[in-house]
PDB file of C-alpha atoms in Angstrom:
ATOM      1  CA  MET L  29      37.007  77.082   5.847  1.00 51.00           C
ATOM      2  CA  LYS L  30      40.357  77.675   7.572  1.00 47.00           C
ATOM      3  CA  LYS L  31      41.594  79.719   4.662  1.00 52.00           C
ATOM      4  CA  ILE L  32      38.493  81.933   4.698  1.00 50.00           C
ATOM      5  CA  ILE L  33      38.785  82.596   8.437  1.00 47.00           C
ATOM      6  CA  SER L  34      42.513  83.346   8.123  1.00 53.00           C
ATOM      7  CA  ALA L  35      41.874  85.742   5.266  1.00 52.00           C
ATOM      8  CA  THR L  36      39.142  87.471   7.286  1.00 51.00           C
ATOM      9  CA  LEU L  37      41.438  87.814  10.276  1.00 49.00           C
ATOM     10  CA  ALA L  38      44.206  89.187   8.086  1.00 53.00           C
ATOM     11  CA  THR L  39      41.786  91.738   6.740  1.00 53.00           C
ATOM     12  CA  PHE L  40      40.752  92.769  10.260  1.00 49.00           C
ATOM     13  CA  VAL L  41      44.379  93.131  11.229  1.00 49.00           C
ATOM     14  CA  ALA L  42      45.155  95.201   8.179  1.00 51.00           C
ATOM     15  CA  VAL L  43      42.162  97.437   8.733  1.00 47.00           C
ATOM     16  CA  GLY L  44      43.118  97.820  12.350  1.00 51.00           C
ATOM     17  CA  LEU L  45      46.621  98.862  11.465  1.00 47.00           C
ATOM     18  CA  LEU L  46      45.479 101.278   8.811  1.00 46.00           C
ATOM     19  CA  SER L  47      42.855 102.822  11.104  1.00 50.00           C
ATOM     20  CA  GLY L  48      45.418 103.277  13.820  1.00 51.00           C
ATOM     21  CA  CYS L  49      43.960 100.872  16.324  1.00 50.00           C
ATOM     22  CA  ALA L  50      45.899 100.898  19.545  1.00 50.00           C
ATOM     23  CA  GLN L  51      45.728  97.269  20.117  1.00 54.00           C
ATOM     24  CA  ASP L  52      48.963  95.527  20.905  1.00 60.00           C
ATOM     25  CA  ASN L  53      50.385  93.279  18.164  1.00 73.00           C
ATOM     26  CA  THR L  54      50.938  90.501  20.683  1.00 80.00           C
ATOM     27  CA  GLU L  55      47.282  90.484  21.630  1.00 78.00           C
ATOM     28  CA  ASP L  56      46.311  90.269  17.944  1.00 75.00           C
ATOM     29  CA  VAL L  57      48.593  87.328  17.419  1.00 80.00           C
ATOM     30  CA  SER L  58      47.178  85.624  20.502  1.00 83.00           C
ATOM     31  CA  ARG L  59      43.647  86.274  19.300  1.00 83.00           C
ATOM     32  CA  ILE L  60      44.502  84.882  15.905  1.00 83.00           C
ATOM     33  CA  SER L  61      45.949  81.751  17.507  1.00 83.00           C
ATOM     34  CA  GLU L  62      42.793  81.261  19.562  1.00 83.00           C
ATOM     35  CA  LEU L  63      40.641  81.686  16.492  1.00 83.00           C
ATOM     36  CA  GLU L  64      42.821  79.281  14.535  1.00 82.00           C
ATOM     37  CA  ALA L  65      42.487  76.742  17.404  1.00 83.00           C
ATOM     38  CA  GLN L  66      38.720  77.127  17.336  1.00 86.00           C
ATOM     39  CA  VAL L  67      38.758  76.685  13.568  1.00 83.00           C
ATOM     40  CA  GLY L  68      40.827  73.507  13.949  1.00 82.00           C
ATOM     41  CA  SER L  69      38.407  72.204  16.565  1.00 85.00           C
ATOM     42  CA  LEU L  70      35.477  72.977  14.280  1.00 85.00           C
ATOM     43  CA  GLU L  71      37.204  71.239  11.400  1.00 83.00           C
ATOM     44  CA  ASP L  72      37.817  68.170  13.618  1.00 84.00           C
ATOM     45  CA  SER L  73      34.152  68.186  14.636  1.00 85.00           C
ATOM     46  CA  MET L  74      33.080  68.495  11.029  1.00 86.00           C
ATOM     47  CA  SER L  75      35.435  65.656  10.045  1.00 86.00           C
ATOM     48  CA  ALA L  76      34.030  63.503  12.850  1.00 87.00           C
ATOM     49  CA  LEU L  77      30.514  64.352  11.712  1.00 87.00           C
ATOM     50  CA  GLU L  78      31.421  63.453   8.138  1.00 87.00           C
ATOM     51  CA  SER L  79      32.870  60.133   9.307  1.00 87.00           C
ATOM     52  CA  GLU L  80      29.773  59.487  11.410  1.00 87.00           C
ATOM     53  CA  LYS L  81      27.620  60.407   8.423  1.00 89.00           C
ATOM     54  CA  GLU L  82      29.536  58.001   6.201  1.00 88.00           C
ATOM     55  CA  ALA L  83      29.322  55.278   8.887  1.00 88.00           C
ATOM     56  CA  LEU L  84      25.585  55.848   9.218  1.00 88.00           C
ATOM     57  CA  ALA L  85      25.187  55.760   5.436  1.00 88.00           C
ATOM     58  CA  THR L  86      27.149  52.503   5.301  1.00 88.00           C
ATOM     59  CA  ALA L  87      25.091  51.075   8.177  1.00 88.00           C
ATOM     60  CA  CYS L  88      21.891  52.125   6.404  1.00 89.00           C
ATOM     61  CA  GLU L  89      23.040  50.466   3.196  1.00 88.00           C
ATOM     62  CA  ASP L  90      24.004  47.319   5.102  1.00 88.00           C
ATOM     63  CA  GLU L  91      20.658  47.284   6.932  1.00 91.00           C
ATOM     64  CA  LYS L  92      18.836  47.921   3.647  1.00 90.00           C
ATOM     65  CA  SER L  93      20.711  45.019   2.042  1.00 88.00           C
ATOM     66  CA  ARG L  94      19.961  42.832   5.066  1.00 91.00           C
ATOM     67  CA  LEU L  95      16.284  43.715   4.992  1.00 89.00           C
ATOM     68  CA  GLU L  96      16.097  43.160   1.242  1.00 90.00           C
ATOM     69  CA  SER L  97      17.815  39.782   1.686  1.00 89.00           C
ATOM     70  CA  THR L  98      15.464  38.905   4.574  1.00 88.00           C
ATOM     71  CA  LEU L  99      12.480  39.914   2.453  1.00 89.00           C
ATOM     72  CA  ALA L 100      13.737  37.836  -0.462  1.00 89.00           C
ATOM     73  CA  ASP L 101      14.252  34.855   1.857  1.00 87.00           C
ATOM     74  CA  ALA L 102      10.782  35.358   3.308  1.00 87.00           C
ATOM     75  CA  GLU L 103       9.232  35.530  -0.154  1.00 89.00           C
ATOM     76  CA  SER L 104      11.162  32.419  -1.215  1.00 88.00           C
ATOM     77  CA  LYS L 105      10.065  30.623   1.975  1.00 89.00           C
ATOM     78  CA  GLN L 106       6.495  31.749   1.351  1.00 90.00           C
ATOM     79  CA  GLU L 107       6.600  30.286  -2.167  1.00 89.00           C
ATOM     80  CA  GLU L 108       8.121  27.099  -0.763  1.00 89.00           C
ATOM     81  CA  LEU L 109       5.400  26.859   1.889  1.00 88.00           C
ATOM     82  CA  ILE L 110       2.731  27.518  -0.723  1.00 91.00           C
ATOM     83  CA  GLY L 111       4.235  24.730  -2.843  1.00 88.00           C
ATOM     84  CA  GLU L 112       4.327  22.356   0.145  1.00 87.00           C
ATOM     85  CA  ASN L 113       0.760  23.313   1.022  1.00 86.00           C
ATOM     86  CA  ASP L 114      -0.388  22.591  -2.531  1.00 88.00           C
ATOM     87  CA  LYS L 115       1.481  19.280  -2.439  1.00 87.00           C
ATOM     88  CA  LEU L 116      -0.145  18.354   0.884  1.00 79.00           C
ATOM     89  CA  LYS L 117      -3.553  19.266  -0.535  1.00 84.00           C
ATOM     90  CA  GLU L 118      -2.922  16.980  -3.517  1.00 83.00           C
ATOM     91  CA  GLU L 119      -1.783  14.169  -1.199  1.00 75.00           C
ATOM     92  CA  LEU L 120      -4.863  14.687   0.970  1.00 67.00           C
ATOM     93  CA  GLU L 121      -7.145  14.618  -2.068  1.00 73.00           C
ATOM     94  CA  SER L 122      -5.365  11.475  -3.283  1.00 69.00           C
ATOM     95  CA  LEU L 123      -5.759   9.820   0.131  1.00 61.00           C
ATOM     96  CA  GLU L 124      -9.413  10.825   0.298  1.00 63.00           C
ATOM     97  CA  GLN L 125      -9.930   9.374  -3.171  1.00 66.00           C
ATOM     98  CA  LYS L 126      -8.141   6.142  -2.225  1.00 63.00           C
ATOM     99  CA  ASN L 127     -10.159   5.994   0.991  1.00 59.00           C
ATOM    100  CA  ALA L 128     -13.347   6.435  -1.024  1.00 59.00           C
ATOM    101  CA  GLU L 129     -12.227   3.669  -3.357  1.00 60.00           C
ATOM    102  CA  LEU L 130     -11.564   1.371  -0.398  1.00 59.00           C
ATOM    103  CA  LYS L 131     -15.065   1.860   0.935  1.00 66.00           C
ATOM    104  CA  ILE L 132     -17.576  -0.781  -0.007  1.00 61.00           C
ATOM    105  CA  PRO L 133     -20.886   1.002  -0.583  1.00 53.00           C
ATOM    106  CA  GLY L 134     -23.918  -1.051  -1.475  1.00 51.00           C
ATOM    107  CA  GLU L 135     -22.221  -4.384  -0.949  1.00 58.00           C
ATOM    108  CA  SER L 136     -21.526  -6.783   1.882  1.00 76.00           C
ATOM    109  CA  ILE L 137     -18.432  -8.826   2.612  1.00 82.00           C
ATOM    110  CA  LYS L 138     -19.288 -12.511   2.449  1.00 83.00           C
ATOM    111  CA  GLU L 139     -15.845 -13.905   3.234  1.00 86.00           C
ATOM    112  CA  MET L 140     -12.414 -12.474   4.055  1.00 88.00           C
ATOM    113  CA  ILE L 141      -8.971 -14.085   4.209  1.00 89.00           C
ATOM    114  CA  PRO L 142      -6.087 -12.260   5.961  1.00 89.00           C
ATOM    115  CA  MET L 143      -2.940 -11.866   3.864  1.00 89.00           C
ATOM    116  CA  GLU L 144       0.593 -11.207   5.103  1.00 88.00           C
ATOM    117  CA  TYR L 145       2.698 -11.160   1.968  1.00 90.00           C
ATOM    118  CA  GLU L 146       5.187  -8.727   0.453  1.00 91.00           C
ATOM    119  CA  LEU L 147       5.565  -8.886  -3.332  1.00 90.00           C
ATOM    120  CA  GLU L 148       7.384  -6.351  -5.485  1.00 86.00           C
ATOM    121  CA  GLY L 149       7.190  -3.609  -2.863  1.00 90.00           C
ATOM    122  CA  TRP L 150       3.508  -4.198  -2.070  1.00 92.00           C
ATOM    123  CA  TYR L 151       2.203  -5.460   1.257  1.00 92.00           C
ATOM    124  CA  TYR L 152      -0.928  -7.568   0.841  1.00 93.00           C
ATOM    125  CA  HIS L 153      -3.357  -7.375   3.753  1.00 90.00           C
ATOM    126  CA  ALA L 154      -6.655  -9.035   2.890  1.00 88.00           C
ATOM    127  CA  LEU L 155      -8.584 -10.938   0.258  1.00 90.00           C
ATOM    128  CA  TYR L 156     -12.330 -10.548   0.419  1.00 87.00           C
ATOM    129  CA  PHE L 157     -15.380 -11.719  -1.480  1.00 85.00           C
ATOM    130  CA  THR L 158     -18.378  -9.398  -1.697  1.00 85.00           C
ATOM    131  CA  LYS L 159     -21.951  -9.475  -2.907  1.00 81.00           C
ATOM    132  CA  TYR L 160     -23.188  -6.348  -4.678  1.00 71.00           C
ATOM    133  CA  ASP L 161     -26.633  -4.821  -4.933  1.00 60.00           C
ATOM    134  CA  VAL L 162     -29.026  -6.286  -7.444  1.00 58.00           C
ATOM    135  CA  ASP L 163     -28.783  -3.101  -9.516  1.00 60.00           C
ATOM    136  CA  SER L 164     -25.052  -3.609 -10.151  1.00 66.00           C
ATOM    137  CA  GLU L 165     -23.705  -4.889 -13.441  1.00 72.00           C
ATOM    138  CA  TYR L 166     -22.364  -7.951 -11.629  1.00 76.00           C
ATOM    139  CA  ASN L 167     -23.397  -9.835  -8.523  1.00 83.00           C
ATOM    140  CA  TYR L 168     -20.082 -10.851  -6.972  1.00 87.00           C
ATOM    141  CA  ALA L 169     -16.540  -9.534  -6.772  1.00 88.00           C
ATOM    142  CA  LEU L 170     -13.222 -10.752  -5.389  1.00 92.00           C
ATOM    143  CA  SER L 171     -10.774  -8.052  -4.280  1.00 92.00           C
ATOM    144  CA  ILE L 172      -7.404  -7.615  -2.593  1.00 93.00           C
ATOM    145  CA  ILE L 173      -6.333  -4.829  -0.251  1.00 92.00           C
ATOM    146  CA  ARG L 174      -2.656  -3.976  -0.593  1.00 93.00           C
ATOM    147  CA  GLU L 175      -0.361  -1.223   0.658  1.00 92.00           C
ATOM    148  CA  GLY L 176       2.565   0.410  -1.133  1.00 90.00           C
ATOM    149  CA  LYS L 177       4.550   3.639  -1.022  1.00 86.00           C
ATOM    150  CA  ASP L 178       1.492   5.612  -2.185  1.00 81.00           C
ATOM    151  CA  GLY L 179      -0.846   4.158   0.442  1.00 85.00           C
ATOM    152  CA  PHE L 180      -3.594   1.564   0.345  1.00 88.00           C
ATOM    153  CA  GLU L 181      -5.470   0.470  -2.723  1.00 89.00           C
ATOM    154  CA  ARG L 182      -8.051  -2.088  -3.709  1.00 89.00           C
ATOM    155  CA  VAL L 183      -7.292  -4.448  -6.579  1.00 91.00           C
ATOM    156  CA  THR L 184     -10.324  -6.164  -8.081  1.00 91.00           C
ATOM    157  CA  VAL L 185      -9.350  -9.711  -9.026  1.00 93.00           C
ATOM    158  CA  HIS L 186     -12.642 -10.960 -10.420  1.00 93.00           C
ATOM    159  CA  ARG L 187     -16.207  -9.800 -11.057  1.00 90.00           C
ATOM    160  CA  ASP L 188     -18.943 -12.102 -12.136  1.00 88.00           C
ATOM    161  CA  TYR L 189     -22.624 -12.880 -12.112  1.00 85.00           C
ATOM    162  CA  TYR L 190     -21.812 -16.272 -10.591  1.00 86.00           C
ATOM    163  CA  PHE L 191     -20.941 -17.140  -7.011  1.00 86.00           C
ATOM    164  CA  ILE L 192     -17.287 -17.140  -5.876  1.00 90.00           C
ATOM    165  CA  SER L 193     -15.981 -19.796  -3.490  1.00 89.00           C
ATOM    166  CA  GLY L 194     -13.048 -22.014  -2.534  1.00 92.00           C
ATOM    167  CA  MET L 195     -10.474 -19.218  -2.231  1.00 93.00           C
ATOM    168  CA  ALA L 196      -6.933 -20.360  -1.381  1.00 95.00           C
ATOM    169  CA  ILE L 197      -3.541 -18.615  -1.534  1.00 95.00           C
ATOM    170  CA  SER L 198      -0.281 -20.456  -2.221  1.00 95.00           C
ATOM    171  CA  PRO L 199       2.279 -20.529   0.629  1.00 94.00           C
ATOM    172  CA  ASN L 200       4.513 -17.972  -1.116  1.00 93.00           C
ATOM    173  CA  GLY L 201       1.555 -15.628  -1.611  1.00 93.00           C
ATOM    174  CA  LYS L 202       1.940 -15.496  -5.399  1.00 94.00           C
ATOM    175  CA  LYS L 203      -0.962 -17.644  -6.613  1.00 96.00           C
ATOM    176  CA  LEU L 204      -4.642 -17.398  -5.822  1.00 96.00           C
ATOM    177  CA  VAL L 205      -7.172 -20.056  -6.790  1.00 97.00           C
ATOM    178  CA  PHE L 206     -10.956 -19.799  -6.604  1.00 96.00           C
ATOM    179  CA  THR L 207     -14.010 -21.090  -8.422  1.00 95.00           C
ATOM    180  CA  ASP L 208     -17.540 -20.084  -9.387  1.00 92.00           C
ATOM    181  CA  PHE L 209     -18.901 -23.475  -8.266  1.00 91.00           C
ATOM    182  CA  GLU L 210     -22.505 -23.351  -7.134  1.00 85.00           C
ATOM    183  CA  MET L 211     -25.004 -26.119  -6.569  1.00 82.00           C
ATOM    184  CA  GLU L 212     -27.298 -26.454  -9.574  1.00 77.00           C
ATOM    185  CA  GLY L 213     -25.077 -23.922 -11.303  1.00 70.00           C
ATOM    186  CA  GLY L 214     -23.834 -26.050 -14.178  1.00 77.00           C
ATOM    187  CA  LEU L 215     -20.199 -26.597 -15.170  1.00 87.00           C
ATOM    188  CA  ALA L 216     -17.886 -24.612 -12.886  1.00 91.00           C
ATOM    189  CA  THR L 217     -14.748 -22.736 -13.859  1.00 95.00           C
ATOM    190  CA  ILE L 218     -11.563 -22.762 -11.789  1.00 97.00           C
ATOM    191  CA  TYR L 219      -9.557 -19.518 -11.842  1.00 97.00           C
ATOM    192  CA  MET L 220      -5.833 -19.237 -11.221  1.00 97.00           C
ATOM    193  CA  TYR L 221      -4.704 -15.669 -10.492  1.00 97.00           C
ATOM    194  CA  ASP L 222      -1.081 -14.531 -10.342  1.00 95.00           C
ATOM    195  CA  ILE L 223      -1.000 -11.933  -7.566  1.00 94.00           C
ATOM    196  CA  ASP L 224       2.410 -10.669  -8.639  1.00 89.00           C
ATOM    197  CA  THR L 225       1.593 -10.017 -12.313  1.00 92.00           C
ATOM    198  CA  GLY L 226      -2.189  -9.686 -12.190  1.00 93.00           C
ATOM    199  CA  GLU L 227      -2.681 -12.396 -14.824  1.00 95.00           C
ATOM    200  CA  LYS L 228      -5.729 -14.639 -14.504  1.00 96.00           C
ATOM    201  CA  ARG L 229      -6.748 -17.755 -16.400  1.00 96.00           C
ATOM    202  CA  GLY L 230      -9.824 -19.918 -16.119  1.00 96.00           C
ATOM    203  CA  PHE L 231     -10.004 -23.636 -16.834  1.00 95.00           C
ATOM    204  CA  SER L 232     -12.282 -26.617 -16.374  1.00 94.00           C
ATOM    205  CA  LEU L 233     -11.504 -30.132 -15.112  1.00 94.00           C
ATOM    206  CA  GLU L 234     -14.551 -31.671 -16.738  1.00 92.00           C
ATOM    207  CA  ASP L 235     -12.510 -34.500 -18.285  1.00 93.00           C
ATOM    208  CA  GLU L 236     -10.455 -35.213 -15.146  1.00 94.00           C
ATOM    209  CA  LEU L 237     -13.255 -35.278 -12.549  1.00 94.00           C
ATOM    210  CA  PRO L 238     -16.235 -37.659 -12.405  1.00 92.00           C
ATOM    211  CA  ARG L 239     -19.220 -36.724 -14.512  1.00 90.00           C
ATOM    212  CA  GLU L 240     -21.311 -33.858 -13.086  1.00 90.00           C
ATOM    213  CA  HIS L 241     -18.709 -33.278 -10.376  1.00 93.00           C
ATOM    214  CA  ASP L 242     -16.700 -30.090  -9.860  1.00 94.00           C
ATOM    215  CA  ALA L 243     -13.990 -28.878  -7.496  1.00 95.00           C
ATOM    216  CA  PHE L 244     -15.356 -26.659  -4.738  1.00 94.00           C
ATOM    217  CA  SER L 245     -12.674 -26.594  -2.023  1.00 95.00           C
ATOM    218  CA  PHE L 246      -8.924 -25.979  -2.358  1.00 97.00           C
ATOM    219  CA  CYS L 247      -5.759 -26.242  -0.287  1.00 96.00           C
ATOM    220  CA  TRP L 248      -2.138 -25.788  -1.388  1.00 96.00           C
ATOM    221  CA  LEU L 249       0.184 -28.661  -0.503  1.00 96.00           C
ATOM    222  CA  ASP L 250       3.067 -26.389  -1.513  1.00 96.00           C
ATOM    223  CA  ASP L 251       3.665 -23.676  -4.119  1.00 96.00           C
ATOM    224  CA  ARG L 252       3.321 -26.222  -6.953  1.00 97.00           C
ATOM    225  CA  TYR L 253       0.703 -28.774  -5.945  1.00 98.00           C
ATOM    226  CA  LEU L 254      -2.905 -27.802  -5.320  1.00 97.00           C
ATOM    227  CA  LEU L 255      -5.286 -30.124  -3.498  1.00 97.00           C
ATOM    228  CA  MET L 256      -8.980 -29.904  -4.338  1.00 97.00           C
ATOM    229  CA  ALA L 257     -12.114 -31.612  -3.077  1.00 96.00           C
ATOM    230  CA  GLU L 258     -14.837 -32.358  -5.606  1.00 95.00           C
ATOM    231  CA  LYS L 259     -18.519 -33.091  -5.248  1.00 93.00           C
ATOM    232  CA  LEU L 260     -21.692 -33.589  -7.233  1.00 90.00           C
ATOM    233  CA  ASP L 261     -22.894 -30.227  -8.535  1.00 87.00           C
ATOM    234  CA  HIS L 262     -26.595 -30.934  -7.960  1.00 84.00           C
ATOM    235  CA  GLY L 263     -28.832 -32.793  -5.540  1.00 78.00           C
ATOM    236  CA  SER L 264     -29.174 -32.571  -1.776  1.00 75.00           C
ATOM    237  CA  ILE L 265     -27.026 -35.345  -0.307  1.00 77.00           C
ATOM    238  CA  ALA L 266     -23.631 -34.466  -1.777  1.00 82.00           C
ATOM    239  CA  ARG L 267     -21.577 -32.480   0.732  1.00 86.00           C
ATOM    240  CA  GLY L 268     -18.199 -33.552  -0.565  1.00 91.00           C
ATOM    241  CA  GLY L 269     -16.384 -36.279  -2.430  1.00 92.00           C
ATOM    242  CA  ASP L 270     -12.793 -37.306  -3.131  1.00 96.00           C
ATOM    243  CA  ILE L 271      -9.587 -35.277  -3.153  1.00 97.00           C
ATOM    244  CA  TYR L 272      -7.576 -34.619  -6.314  1.00 98.00           C
ATOM    245  CA  VAL L 273      -4.155 -33.053  -6.842  1.00 98.00           C
ATOM    246  CA  TYR L 274      -3.503 -30.469  -9.538  1.00 98.00           C
ATOM    247  CA  ASP L 275       0.057 -29.838 -10.736  1.00 98.00           C
ATOM    248  CA  THR L 276       0.309 -26.142 -11.609  1.00 96.00           C
ATOM    249  CA  GLU L 277       3.463 -26.736 -13.672  1.00 96.00           C
ATOM    250  CA  THR L 278       2.205 -29.587 -15.865  1.00 96.00           C
ATOM    251  CA  GLU L 279      -1.525 -28.754 -15.494  1.00 95.00           C
ATOM    252  CA  GLN L 280      -2.235 -32.426 -14.811  1.00 96.00           C
ATOM    253  CA  CYS L 281      -4.980 -33.489 -12.397  1.00 97.00           C
ATOM    254  CA  ASN L 282      -5.214 -36.923 -10.719  1.00 96.00           C
ATOM    255  CA  ALA L 283      -7.164 -38.577  -7.922  1.00 97.00           C
ATOM    256  CA  LEU L 284      -5.142 -38.585  -4.699  1.00 97.00           C
ATOM    257  CA  ILE L 285      -7.417 -39.537  -1.765  1.00 97.00           C
ATOM    258  CA  GLU L 286     -10.594 -41.552  -2.382  1.00 97.00           C
ATOM    259  CA  THR L 287     -13.280 -42.674   0.047  1.00 96.00           C
ATOM    260  CA  SER L 288     -14.201 -46.295   0.620  1.00 95.00           C
ATOM    261  CA  GLN L 289     -17.951 -45.658   0.339  1.00 94.00           C
ATOM    262  CA  HIS L 290     -20.389 -43.031  -0.907  1.00 90.00           C
ATOM    263  CA  GLU L 291     -21.621 -42.284   2.612  1.00 93.00           C
ATOM    264  CA  LEU L 292     -18.188 -40.824   3.437  1.00 95.00           C
ATOM    265  CA  GLN L 293     -17.503 -37.543   1.697  1.00 95.00           C
ATOM    266  CA  LEU L 294     -14.416 -35.369   2.145  1.00 96.00           C
ATOM    267  CA  GLN L 295     -14.930 -31.601   2.274  1.00 94.00           C
ATOM    268  CA  TYR L 296     -12.112 -29.408   3.550  1.00 94.00           C
ATOM    269  CA  PHE L 297      -8.458 -29.731   4.480  1.00 93.00           C
ATOM    270  CA  ASN L 298      -5.604 -27.755   5.980  1.00 93.00           C
ATOM    271  CA  VAL L 299      -1.854 -28.222   5.988  1.00 91.00           C
ATOM    272  CA  LEU L 300      -1.052 -28.291   9.697  1.00 89.00           C
ATOM    273  CA  ASN L 301       2.736 -28.310   9.204  1.00 86.00           C
ATOM    274  CA  ASP L 302       5.361 -29.783   6.913  1.00 85.00           C
ATOM    275  CA  GLU L 303       4.433 -33.282   8.033  1.00 93.00           C
ATOM    276  CA  LEU L 304       0.658 -33.469   8.433  1.00 94.00           C
ATOM    277  CA  ILE L 305      -2.611 -32.557   6.730  1.00 96.00           C
ATOM    278  CA  LEU L 306      -5.974 -32.423   8.491  1.00 97.00           C
ATOM    279  CA  ILE L 307      -9.022 -33.427   6.452  1.00 97.00           C
ATOM    280  CA  LYS L 308     -12.639 -32.787   7.411  1.00 97.00           C
ATOM    281  CA  GLY L 309     -15.419 -34.929   6.007  1.00 96.00           C
ATOM    282  CA  VAL L 310     -19.026 -35.944   6.642  1.00 96.00           C
ATOM    283  CA  LEU L 311     -20.388 -39.430   7.205  1.00 96.00           C
ATOM    284  CA  TYR L 312     -24.012 -40.152   6.302  1.00 94.00           C
ATOM    285  CA  GLU L 313     -25.921 -42.755   8.248  1.00 91.00           C
ATOM    286  CA  GLU L 314     -27.777 -45.498   6.374  1.00 86.00           C
ATOM    287  CA  THR L 315     -30.939 -43.501   5.616  1.00 87.00           C
ATOM    288  CA  LEU L 316     -28.844 -40.588   4.308  1.00 85.00           C
ATOM    289  CA  ASN L 317     -30.896 -38.213   6.471  1.00 86.00           C
ATOM    290  CA  PHE L 318     -28.281 -37.486   9.128  1.00 90.00           C
ATOM    291  CA  THR L 319     -24.565 -36.791   9.057  1.00 92.00           C
ATOM    292  CA  GLU L 320     -21.701 -36.460  11.478  1.00 95.00           C
ATOM    293  CA  ASP L 321     -18.409 -34.662  11.032  1.00 96.00           C
ATOM    294  CA  VAL L 322     -15.319 -36.861  10.842  1.00 97.00           C
ATOM    295  CA  PHE L 323     -11.643 -35.914  10.690  1.00 98.00           C
ATOM    296  CA  PHE L 324      -8.565 -37.572   9.271  1.00 98.00           C
ATOM    297  CA  THR L 325      -4.843 -36.880   9.246  1.00 97.00           C
ATOM    298  CA  VAL L 326      -2.505 -37.813   6.408  1.00 97.00           C
ATOM    299  CA  LYS L 327       1.272 -37.434   6.321  1.00 96.00           C
ATOM    300  CA  THR L 328       2.549 -35.146   3.610  1.00 96.00           C
ATOM    301  CA  ASP L 329       5.383 -37.581   2.769  1.00 96.00           C
ATOM    302  CA  ARG L 330       2.741 -40.158   1.875  1.00 97.00           C
ATOM    303  CA  LEU L 331       1.017 -37.692  -0.448  1.00 97.00           C
ATOM    304  CA  TYR L 332       4.269 -36.801  -2.198  1.00 97.00           C
ATOM    305  CA  GLU L 333       4.962 -40.503  -2.740  1.00 97.00           C
ATOM    306  CA  LEU L 334       1.527 -40.917  -4.343  1.00 97.00           C
ATOM    307  CA  ILE L 335       2.001 -37.830  -6.508  1.00 97.00           C
ATOM    308  CA  GLU L 336       5.353 -39.079  -7.745  1.00 96.00           C
ATOM    309  CA  SER L 337       4.022 -42.551  -8.516  1.00 96.00           C
ATOM    310  CA  GLY L 338       0.714 -41.324  -9.928  1.00 95.00           C
ATOM    311  CA  GLY L 339      -1.215 -43.457  -7.433  1.00 96.00           C
ATOM    312  CA  SER L 340      -3.946 -42.770  -4.869  1.00 97.00           C
ATOM    313  CA  MET L 341      -4.961 -43.899  -1.383  1.00 97.00           C
ATOM    314  CA  THR L 342      -8.321 -44.837   0.142  1.00 97.00           C
ATOM    315  CA  ILE L 343      -9.807 -43.540   3.394  1.00 96.00           C
ATOM    316  CA  SER L 344     -12.535 -45.323   5.322  1.00 97.00           C
ATOM    317  CA  PRO L 345     -14.592 -44.322   8.368  1.00 96.00           C
ATOM    318  CA  ASP L 346     -12.346 -46.521  10.503  1.00 96.00           C
ATOM    319  CA  ASP L 347      -9.421 -44.198   9.755  1.00 96.00           C
ATOM    320  CA  ALA L 348     -11.106 -41.221  11.426  1.00 96.00           C
ATOM    321  CA  ILE L 349      -9.364 -39.703  14.427  1.00 94.00           C
TER     322      ILE L 349
END
C-alpha cells in the first residue's frame, strides 16, 4: 500500500513539475511527509486490525473447541445418566420382584421364630411355618427370611401335605430340626436341615422310641446334642412323655429323663443358661380328666454326665418347683 501511495505521489510531483506548477518544492516534500505519515498510521491500524482479527479467530476456535468439549462431556454424562437410570430401573424391578416373593398371598402364618444369625454373608431374620389354601399343591410350608447384599429373600425349607411342628434352631444357627408329627397321623418323620448348605435329611426313630410314640418337641442342649420329648401319637390323654437325647454326630438316640408315673408327662423345655434347663410338663389327676402344669429344673452338668455314661434319670411330681 505504501509503495502504491509513494508512486502516486511521485507521479503527481512529476506532472506538477512538467506542467509548470508554481508550488514550492519544500511544500511538496512536506506534503509527501504528511501523506507518508498518514500511510504509516493506516498501516499500523491495519496491522492492529489484522492482529485483532487473528486474536478473534483464535478465540473463536478456542470457544468452539470448548463448546465441542462441553457438548461431548454433556453427551457422555447423558449416556452415563441413562445407564444409571436403566440400572436403577432394573434394581427397582428386582426389589419389587423380591418384595412380591416375600409376600404371603393365600396363606397364613401359624408360627414364627425370630432368627439373629449371620452365615456366609447372609443375615437370617425369621423362620415361619405357614398353612396354604386348600387349592395349593401342598398344605404346609416352612420358610426362612434372610438378607444379603442383594436384599431380602425367602428360602423355602420344606413343603408338605402333613403338619409341621417342633421347630428348633441350634445355638450356632446352622442346624434346624422339625417334624411332621400329628396326632392320629401315623409314623412321623424328623427333618434335620443345614441352614448353611441347604441340605435336608429325614429320619425316623421308630426303633429307639417306645412303640407308637414319636418325638414332637425339640430343644438343643448345644450344637451337637438335641433333646426331644416324645408322646403317644394317638388317643386323647397323652400330652407328653419322656425326654430323649439325639447325638447329631453319631446319630444315636437314648432315653435321658424319664417320669416316675404315667400321669406325669413332660412336654417342653428351654435352656435357661449354661447351667440350667427348665422343663414343662403336665400332671393328670387320678381320673385322668384334669391336668395341671408342673415345672422342673435340671442342671446341664448332670445331663452331660448321663449322656457320657449312657444312663438316664427319673423325675417325679415331688421334684416340681
